Amino acid sequence: MACAIQLIASNWPYWNRTEGADHFFVVPHDFGACFHYQEEKLIHCSSGDGSARSMILVTASVDRIIMKRPIRVDVDLSIVGAVTWVGRSSMEMQLQVIQSQDANNPSESVALEANFTFVARDAKTGKSTPINQVTPETEHEKLLWKEAEERNKLRKQKRAESKEEHEKLKDLERLNELLAEGRVFLDMPALADRDSIQIKDTCHENSLICQPQQRNIHGRIFGGFLMRKAFELAFSNAYTFAGVSPRFLEVDRVDFIKPVDVGNFLRFQSRVLYTEANNSAEPLINIEVIAHVTSPELRSSEVSNKFYFTFSVRPEAMKDGLRIRNVVPATEEEARRVIERMDAERPVSLP
């Protein structure tokens, strides 16, 4: 951030004539959002003598982003981040958006919380490289460290479980139960439930060519830009599905499967996977967005990211008679995706 301020001040001397008393400093999302974390990561991955080792730090994943309460536009907020866990070549950072509304109850000031995982790669070989270790000292730091370790173990556990479940396909009863209503839509559409809709009829799509202004300091397309475009498409999907403006609740873990480069043809495909109406006052709408890097010349299309968003609607809308339709799969592939997401959303406790 200091480098950015120095650059602007040197090129436009009048910019800081009042030391910020009469203006705001607007930081573009594609570079500005990276400055603080890049500085933190540079410090953490230094050699100890002030010089940085030759490495590239890559965002491996974004764990579930949870909106704990609505963010007001008339109250100042701050963003706090810290390294909470370090492995051999990876680190986890926790970010909190804080907006104080009650000075007597600071625990209620956290409006949003997220965890980011970064991995270190050697700049020359591209292989994993070790990073400096940290030691938690306070009780709070030790608690954050323990929670991060549990998340890391849980990720490995879920990967192992998903492979076993995919190979065995033992949950045929759930599969057939999900497909039952879908088969009615296919074979007897006139008799299908009018309060249900097929997954394929909830799809939305968006395409774009990635531009240079969307790249990060490594020359790749900034992950935050991809998340924003995915969110916008998911929000639009939820809006047209529900018929009223949706309320964002959370985004599940985001994995960066394939890097996206400037000039890539990027396609976003969105669909409502399933809905939950157990709580009639706050029904849940679960949306999947998949990003593909498409190369027409090579006749190839590869998945770069998968995003899973959860939305709801205002309780007032439900009181006014709004009904959220049930979403049913029509194919085994769709039914398996629904089961996988339902299982992923279910809390899993470590032994």
Coordinates of C-alpha atoms in Angstrom, one line a residue:
M1 CA 0.0 0.0 0.0
A2 CA 2.9 2.4 0.8
C3 CA 4.3 1.8 -2.7
A4 CA 0.9 2.6 -4.3
I5 CA 0.6 5.8 -2.3
Q6 CA 4.1 6.9 -3.2
L7 CA 3.5 6.2 -6.9
I8 CA 0.3 8.3 -6.9
A9 CA 1.8 11.1 -4.8
S10 CA 4.9 11.4 -7.1
N11 CA 2.9 11.6 -10.3
W12 CA 0.1 13.7 -9.0
P13 CA 1.6 16.1 -6.4
Y14 CA -1.8 17.8 -5.7
W15 CA -3.3 14.4 -4.6
N16 CA -2.1 14.8 -1.0
R17 CA -2.2 18.5 -0.6
T18 CA -4.6 18.3 2.4
E19 CA -3.3 14.9 3.8
G20 CA -6.5 13.3 2.9
A21 CA -8.8 15.8 4.6
D22 CA -11.1 16.3 1.6
H23 CA -11.0 13.1 -0.4
F24 CA -11.2 9.3 -0.4
F25 CA -8.6 7.0 -1.8
V26 CA -10.4 4.4 -4.0
V27 CA -8.4 1.2 -4.6
P28 CA -9.3 -0.8 -7.7
H29 CA -10.4 -4.3 -6.7
D30 CA -8.1 -6.3 -9.0
F31 CA -4.9 -4.9 -7.5
G32 CA -5.9 -3.0 -4.4
A33 CA -7.4 -6.1 -2.7
C34 CA -4.0 -7.9 -3.0
F35 CA -1.7 -5.2 -1.5
H36 CA -2.2 -6.0 2.2
Y37 CA -1.9 -9.7 1.8
Q38 CA 1.0 -9.6 -0.6
E39 CA 2.9 -7.5 2.0
E40 CA 2.0 -10.0 4.8
K41 CA 3.0 -13.0 2.7
L42 CA 6.3 -11.3 1.6
I43 CA 7.2 -10.7 5.2
H44 CA 6.3 -14.2 6.2
C45 CA 8.3 -15.8 3.3
S46 CA 11.4 -13.7 3.7
S47 CA 14.8 -15.2 4.4
G48 CA 15.2 -13.3 7.7
D49 CA 17.7 -10.8 6.3
G50 CA 15.2 -8.5 4.7
S51 CA 15.4 -10.3 1.3
A52 CA 12.6 -12.4 -0.1
R53 CA 13.2 -16.0 -1.3
S54 CA 12.6 -16.7 -5.0
M55 CA 9.1 -18.1 -4.7
I56 CA 5.5 -17.6 -5.9
L57 CA 2.6 -17.7 -3.5
V58 CA -0.6 -19.0 -5.0
T59 CA -4.1 -18.9 -3.6
A60 CA -4.9 -22.6 -3.3
S61 CA -8.4 -22.2 -2.0
V62 CA -10.9 -20.0 -0.2
D63 CA -12.7 -21.8 2.6
R64 CA -16.3 -21.1 3.4
I65 CA -17.1 -17.3 3.6
I66 CA -19.8 -16.8 6.2
M67 CA -21.9 -13.6 6.4
K68 CA -22.7 -13.5 10.1
R69 CA -24.9 -10.5 9.9
P70 CA -25.9 -7.8 7.4
I71 CA -23.3 -5.1 6.7
R72 CA -24.6 -1.6 7.1
V73 CA -23.7 1.2 4.7
D74 CA -23.8 3.9 7.3
V75 CA -21.3 2.5 9.8
D76 CA -17.5 2.3 9.2
L77 CA -15.9 -1.2 8.9
S78 CA -12.4 -2.6 9.1
I79 CA -10.8 -5.7 7.6
V80 CA -8.4 -7.7 9.8
G81 CA -6.3 -10.5 8.6
A82 CA -3.6 -12.8 10.2
V83 CA -1.7 -16.0 9.5
T84 CA -3.4 -18.6 11.7
W85 CA -1.6 -21.8 10.6
V86 CA 1.5 -22.8 8.7
G87 CA 2.4 -26.2 7.2
R88 CA 5.6 -27.1 5.3
S89 CA 4.7 -25.2 2.2
S90 CA 1.2 -23.9 2.8
M91 CA -0.3 -21.4 5.2
E92 CA -3.8 -20.4 6.2
M93 CA -4.9 -16.8 6.7
Q94 CA -8.1 -15.7 8.5
L95 CA -9.9 -12.6 7.4
Q96 CA -12.6 -10.8 9.4
V97 CA -14.8 -7.9 8.4
I98 CA -15.6 -5.9 11.6
Q99 CA -18.3 -3.4 11.9
S100 CA -19.0 -2.3 15.5
Q101 CA -22.6 -1.6 16.3
D102 CA -22.6 -2.1 20.0
A103 CA -19.5 -1.0 22.0
N104 CA -20.6 -3.1 25.0
N105 CA -20.6 -6.3 23.0
P106 CA -17.5 -6.5 20.7
S107 CA -18.1 -10.2 19.9
E108 CA -21.1 -9.1 17.8
S109 CA -19.0 -6.8 15.7
V110 CA -17.7 -9.5 13.3
A111 CA -19.9 -9.3 10.2
L112 CA -18.1 -11.7 7.8
E113 CA -15.4 -14.3 8.3
A114 CA -13.3 -16.3 5.8
N115 CA -10.2 -18.4 5.6
F116 CA -7.7 -18.4 2.7
T117 CA -5.1 -21.1 2.0
F118 CA -1.9 -20.2 0.1
V119 CA 0.8 -22.6 -1.2
A120 CA 4.4 -21.7 -1.9
R121 CA 6.0 -22.7 -5.2
D122 CA 9.6 -22.2 -6.3
A123 CA 9.7 -19.5 -8.9
K124 CA 12.1 -21.5 -11.1
T125 CA 11.0 -25.1 -10.8
G126 CA 7.3 -24.6 -9.9
K127 CA 7.6 -27.3 -7.2
S128 CA 6.5 -26.8 -3.5
T129 CA 9.0 -24.9 -1.4
P130 CA 9.2 -24.5 2.5
I131 CA 8.0 -21.4 4.2
N132 CA 8.9 -19.9 7.6
Q133 CA 7.1 -21.4 10.6
V134 CA 5.1 -19.5 13.2
T135 CA 4.4 -20.4 16.8
P136 CA 1.1 -19.5 18.4
E137 CA 1.6 -17.8 21.8
T138 CA -1.7 -16.4 23.2
E139 CA -4.7 -18.6 24.0
H140 CA -6.6 -17.0 21.1
E141 CA -3.8 -17.8 18.7
K142 CA -3.6 -21.4 19.9
L143 CA -7.4 -21.7 19.4
L144 CA -7.1 -20.4 15.8
W145 CA -4.2 -22.7 15.1
K146 CA -6.2 -25.7 16.4
E147 CA -9.2 -24.8 14.4
A148 CA -7.1 -24.4 11.2
E149 CA -5.4 -27.8 11.8
E150 CA -8.9 -29.4 12.2
R151 CA -10.0 -27.8 8.9
N152 CA -6.9 -29.2 7.2
K153 CA -7.6 -32.7 8.5
L154 CA -11.3 -32.4 7.6
R155 CA -10.4 -31.4 4.0
K156 CA -8.2 -34.5 3.7
Q157 CA -10.9 -36.7 5.3
K158 CA -13.6 -35.4 3.0
R159 CA -11.4 -36.0 -0.1
A160 CA -10.8 -39.6 1.0
E161 CA -14.5 -40.1 1.8
S162 CA -15.6 -38.6 -1.5
K163 CA -13.3 -40.9 -3.5
E164 CA -14.7 -44.0 -1.6
E165 CA -18.3 -42.9 -2.1
H166 CA -17.7 -42.2 -5.8
E167 CA -16.2 -45.6 -6.3
K168 CA -18.7 -47.6 -4.4
L169 CA -21.9 -45.7 -5.3
K170 CA -23.5 -47.3 -2.3
D171 CA -26.1 -44.7 -1.7
L172 CA -28.5 -45.9 -4.5
E173 CA -31.6 -45.4 -2.3
R174 CA -31.0 -41.7 -2.0
L175 CA -30.2 -41.5 -5.7
N176 CA -33.4 -43.2 -6.7
E177 CA -35.4 -41.1 -4.2
L178 CA -34.1 -37.9 -5.8
L179 CA -34.7 -39.2 -9.3
A180 CA -38.3 -40.3 -8.6
E181 CA -39.9 -36.9 -9.2
G182 CA -37.5 -36.1 -12.1
R183 CA -38.7 -39.2 -13.9
V184 CA -42.3 -38.0 -13.6
F185 CA -41.2 -34.8 -15.3
L186 CA -39.7 -36.8 -18.1
D187 CA -42.4 -39.5 -18.6
M188 CA -45.6 -37.8 -17.4
P189 CA -45.0 -34.0 -17.5
A190 CA -48.7 -33.2 -17.2
L191 CA -48.8 -35.0 -13.8
A192 CA -45.6 -33.4 -12.4
D193 CA -45.6 -31.5 -9.2
R194 CA -46.4 -27.8 -10.0
D195 CA -44.3 -26.7 -7.0
S196 CA -41.2 -28.4 -8.4
I197 CA -38.8 -27.5 -11.3
Q198 CA -36.0 -29.5 -13.0
I199 CA -32.4 -28.4 -12.4
K200 CA -31.9 -28.0 -16.2
D201 CA -34.6 -25.3 -16.2
T202 CA -32.8 -23.1 -13.6
C203 CA -29.5 -22.7 -15.6
H204 CA -27.9 -19.4 -16.4
E205 CA -24.7 -18.7 -18.3
N206 CA -22.2 -15.9 -18.9
S207 CA -19.1 -15.6 -21.1
L208 CA -16.2 -13.2 -21.3
I209 CA -12.7 -12.6 -22.6
C210 CA -10.2 -12.0 -19.7
Q211 CA -8.6 -8.6 -20.0
P212 CA -5.1 -7.3 -18.9
Q213 CA -6.6 -5.0 -16.2
Q214 CA -8.0 -8.2 -14.4
R215 CA -4.6 -9.7 -13.8
N216 CA -2.7 -10.0 -10.5
I217 CA 0.9 -9.4 -9.8
H218 CA 1.8 -12.8 -11.2
G219 CA 0.2 -12.1 -14.6
R220 CA -2.7 -14.4 -14.0
I221 CA -6.4 -13.4 -13.7
F222 CA -7.1 -12.3 -10.2
G223 CA -9.0 -14.9 -8.2
G224 CA -11.1 -12.1 -6.6
F225 CA -12.3 -11.1 -10.1
L226 CA -13.4 -14.7 -10.8
M227 CA -15.2 -14.9 -7.5
R228 CA -17.0 -11.6 -8.1
K229 CA -18.2 -12.7 -11.6
A230 CA -19.4 -16.0 -10.2
F231 CA -21.2 -14.3 -7.4
E232 CA -22.9 -11.9 -9.8
L233 CA -24.2 -14.8 -11.9
A234 CA -25.3 -16.8 -8.8
F235 CA -27.1 -13.7 -7.4
S236 CA -28.9 -13.2 -10.8
N237 CA -29.8 -16.9 -10.9
A238 CA -31.2 -16.8 -7.4
Y239 CA -33.1 -13.6 -8.2
T240 CA -34.9 -15.0 -11.3
F241 CA -35.5 -18.3 -9.4
A242 CA -37.1 -16.8 -6.3
G243 CA -38.8 -13.8 -7.9
V244 CA -37.5 -11.4 -5.2
S245 CA -34.1 -10.0 -4.4
P246 CA -32.1 -12.8 -2.6
R247 CA -30.1 -12.4 0.6
F248 CA -26.6 -13.8 0.5
L249 CA -25.7 -16.2 3.3
E250 CA -22.4 -17.9 2.5
V251 CA -20.1 -19.3 -0.2
D252 CA -18.6 -22.7 0.4
R253 CA -14.9 -23.6 -0.2
V254 CA -13.6 -22.4 -3.5
D255 CA -10.8 -24.4 -5.2
F256 CA -8.6 -22.9 -7.9
I257 CA -8.2 -25.9 -10.1
K258 CA -6.6 -24.3 -13.2
P259 CA -5.0 -20.8 -13.6
V260 CA -6.8 -18.4 -15.9
D261 CA -4.6 -16.2 -18.2
V262 CA -5.2 -12.9 -20.0
G263 CA -7.0 -13.5 -23.3
N264 CA -8.7 -16.8 -22.1
F265 CA -12.3 -17.3 -23.2
L266 CA -14.0 -17.9 -19.8
R267 CA -17.5 -19.4 -19.5
F268 CA -19.5 -19.4 -16.3
Q269 CA -22.4 -21.8 -16.0
S270 CA -24.9 -21.5 -13.0
R271 CA -27.7 -23.7 -11.8
V272 CA -29.8 -24.2 -8.7
L273 CA -28.9 -27.6 -7.3
Y274 CA -31.4 -27.9 -4.5
T275 CA -33.6 -25.9 -2.1
E276 CA -34.3 -26.4 1.6
A277 CA -37.6 -25.2 3.1
N278 CA -37.2 -26.8 6.6
N279 CA -37.4 -23.3 8.0
S280 CA -40.3 -21.7 6.3
A281 CA -39.2 -18.2 7.4
E282 CA -35.8 -18.6 5.8
P283 CA -35.7 -21.1 2.9
L284 CA -32.3 -21.9 1.4
I285 CA -31.3 -21.8 -2.3
N286 CA -28.1 -23.6 -3.1
I287 CA -26.4 -22.6 -6.4
E288 CA -23.5 -24.1 -8.2
V289 CA -21.3 -22.0 -10.6
I290 CA -18.7 -23.7 -12.7
A291 CA -16.1 -21.7 -14.6
H292 CA -14.6 -23.2 -17.8
V293 CA -11.5 -22.1 -19.7
T294 CA -12.6 -22.7 -23.3
S295 CA -10.2 -23.0 -26.3
P296 CA -12.3 -23.3 -29.5
E297 CA -9.1 -23.7 -31.6
L298 CA -8.1 -26.8 -29.6
R299 CA -11.7 -28.0 -29.1
S300 CA -11.1 -28.1 -25.4
S301 CA -12.9 -26.9 -22.3
E302 CA -11.3 -27.3 -18.8
V303 CA -12.8 -26.5 -15.4
S304 CA -10.9 -23.7 -13.7
N305 CA -13.1 -23.1 -10.6
K306 CA -16.2 -24.4 -8.8
F307 CA -18.3 -22.1 -6.6
Y308 CA -21.2 -23.0 -4.3
F309 CA -23.3 -20.2 -3.0
T310 CA -26.2 -20.2 -0.5
F311 CA -28.9 -17.6 -0.6
S312 CA -32.2 -17.0 1.2
V313 CA -35.0 -14.4 0.9
R314 CA -36.3 -11.8 3.3
P315 CA -38.8 -13.2 5.9
E316 CA -41.2 -10.4 4.9
A317 CA -41.4 -11.9 1.4
M318 CA -42.4 -15.3 2.8
K319 CA -45.0 -13.7 5.0
D320 CA -46.5 -12.1 1.9
G321 CA -47.1 -15.6 0.4
L322 CA -43.9 -16.2 -1.6
R323 CA -43.2 -19.9 -2.2
I324 CA -39.8 -21.3 -3.1
R325 CA -40.1 -24.2 -5.5
N326 CA -38.5 -27.6 -5.0
V327 CA -35.7 -28.4 -7.5
V328 CA -35.4 -32.0 -8.8
P329 CA -32.7 -33.7 -10.8
A330 CA -33.5 -35.5 -14.0
T331 CA -30.3 -37.4 -14.6
E332 CA -28.0 -39.6 -12.4
E333 CA -25.2 -37.0 -12.8
E334 CA -27.4 -34.3 -11.4
A335 CA -28.6 -36.5 -8.6
R336 CA -25.0 -37.4 -7.6
R337 CA -24.0 -33.7 -7.6
V338 CA -27.0 -32.9 -5.3
I339 CA -26.0 -35.7 -2.9
E340 CA -22.4 -34.6 -2.9
R341 CA -23.3 -31.0 -2.1
M342 CA -25.8 -32.0 0.6
D343 CA -23.1 -34.1 2.3
A344 CA -20.6 -31.4 1.9
E345 CA -22.9 -28.9 3.6
R346 CA -23.5 -31.3 6.5
P347 CA -21.1 -30.6 9.5
V348 CA -18.6 -33.4 10.0
S349 CA -16.9 -33.9 13.4
L350 CA -13.4 -35.2 13.6
P351 CA -12.9 -38.3 15.8

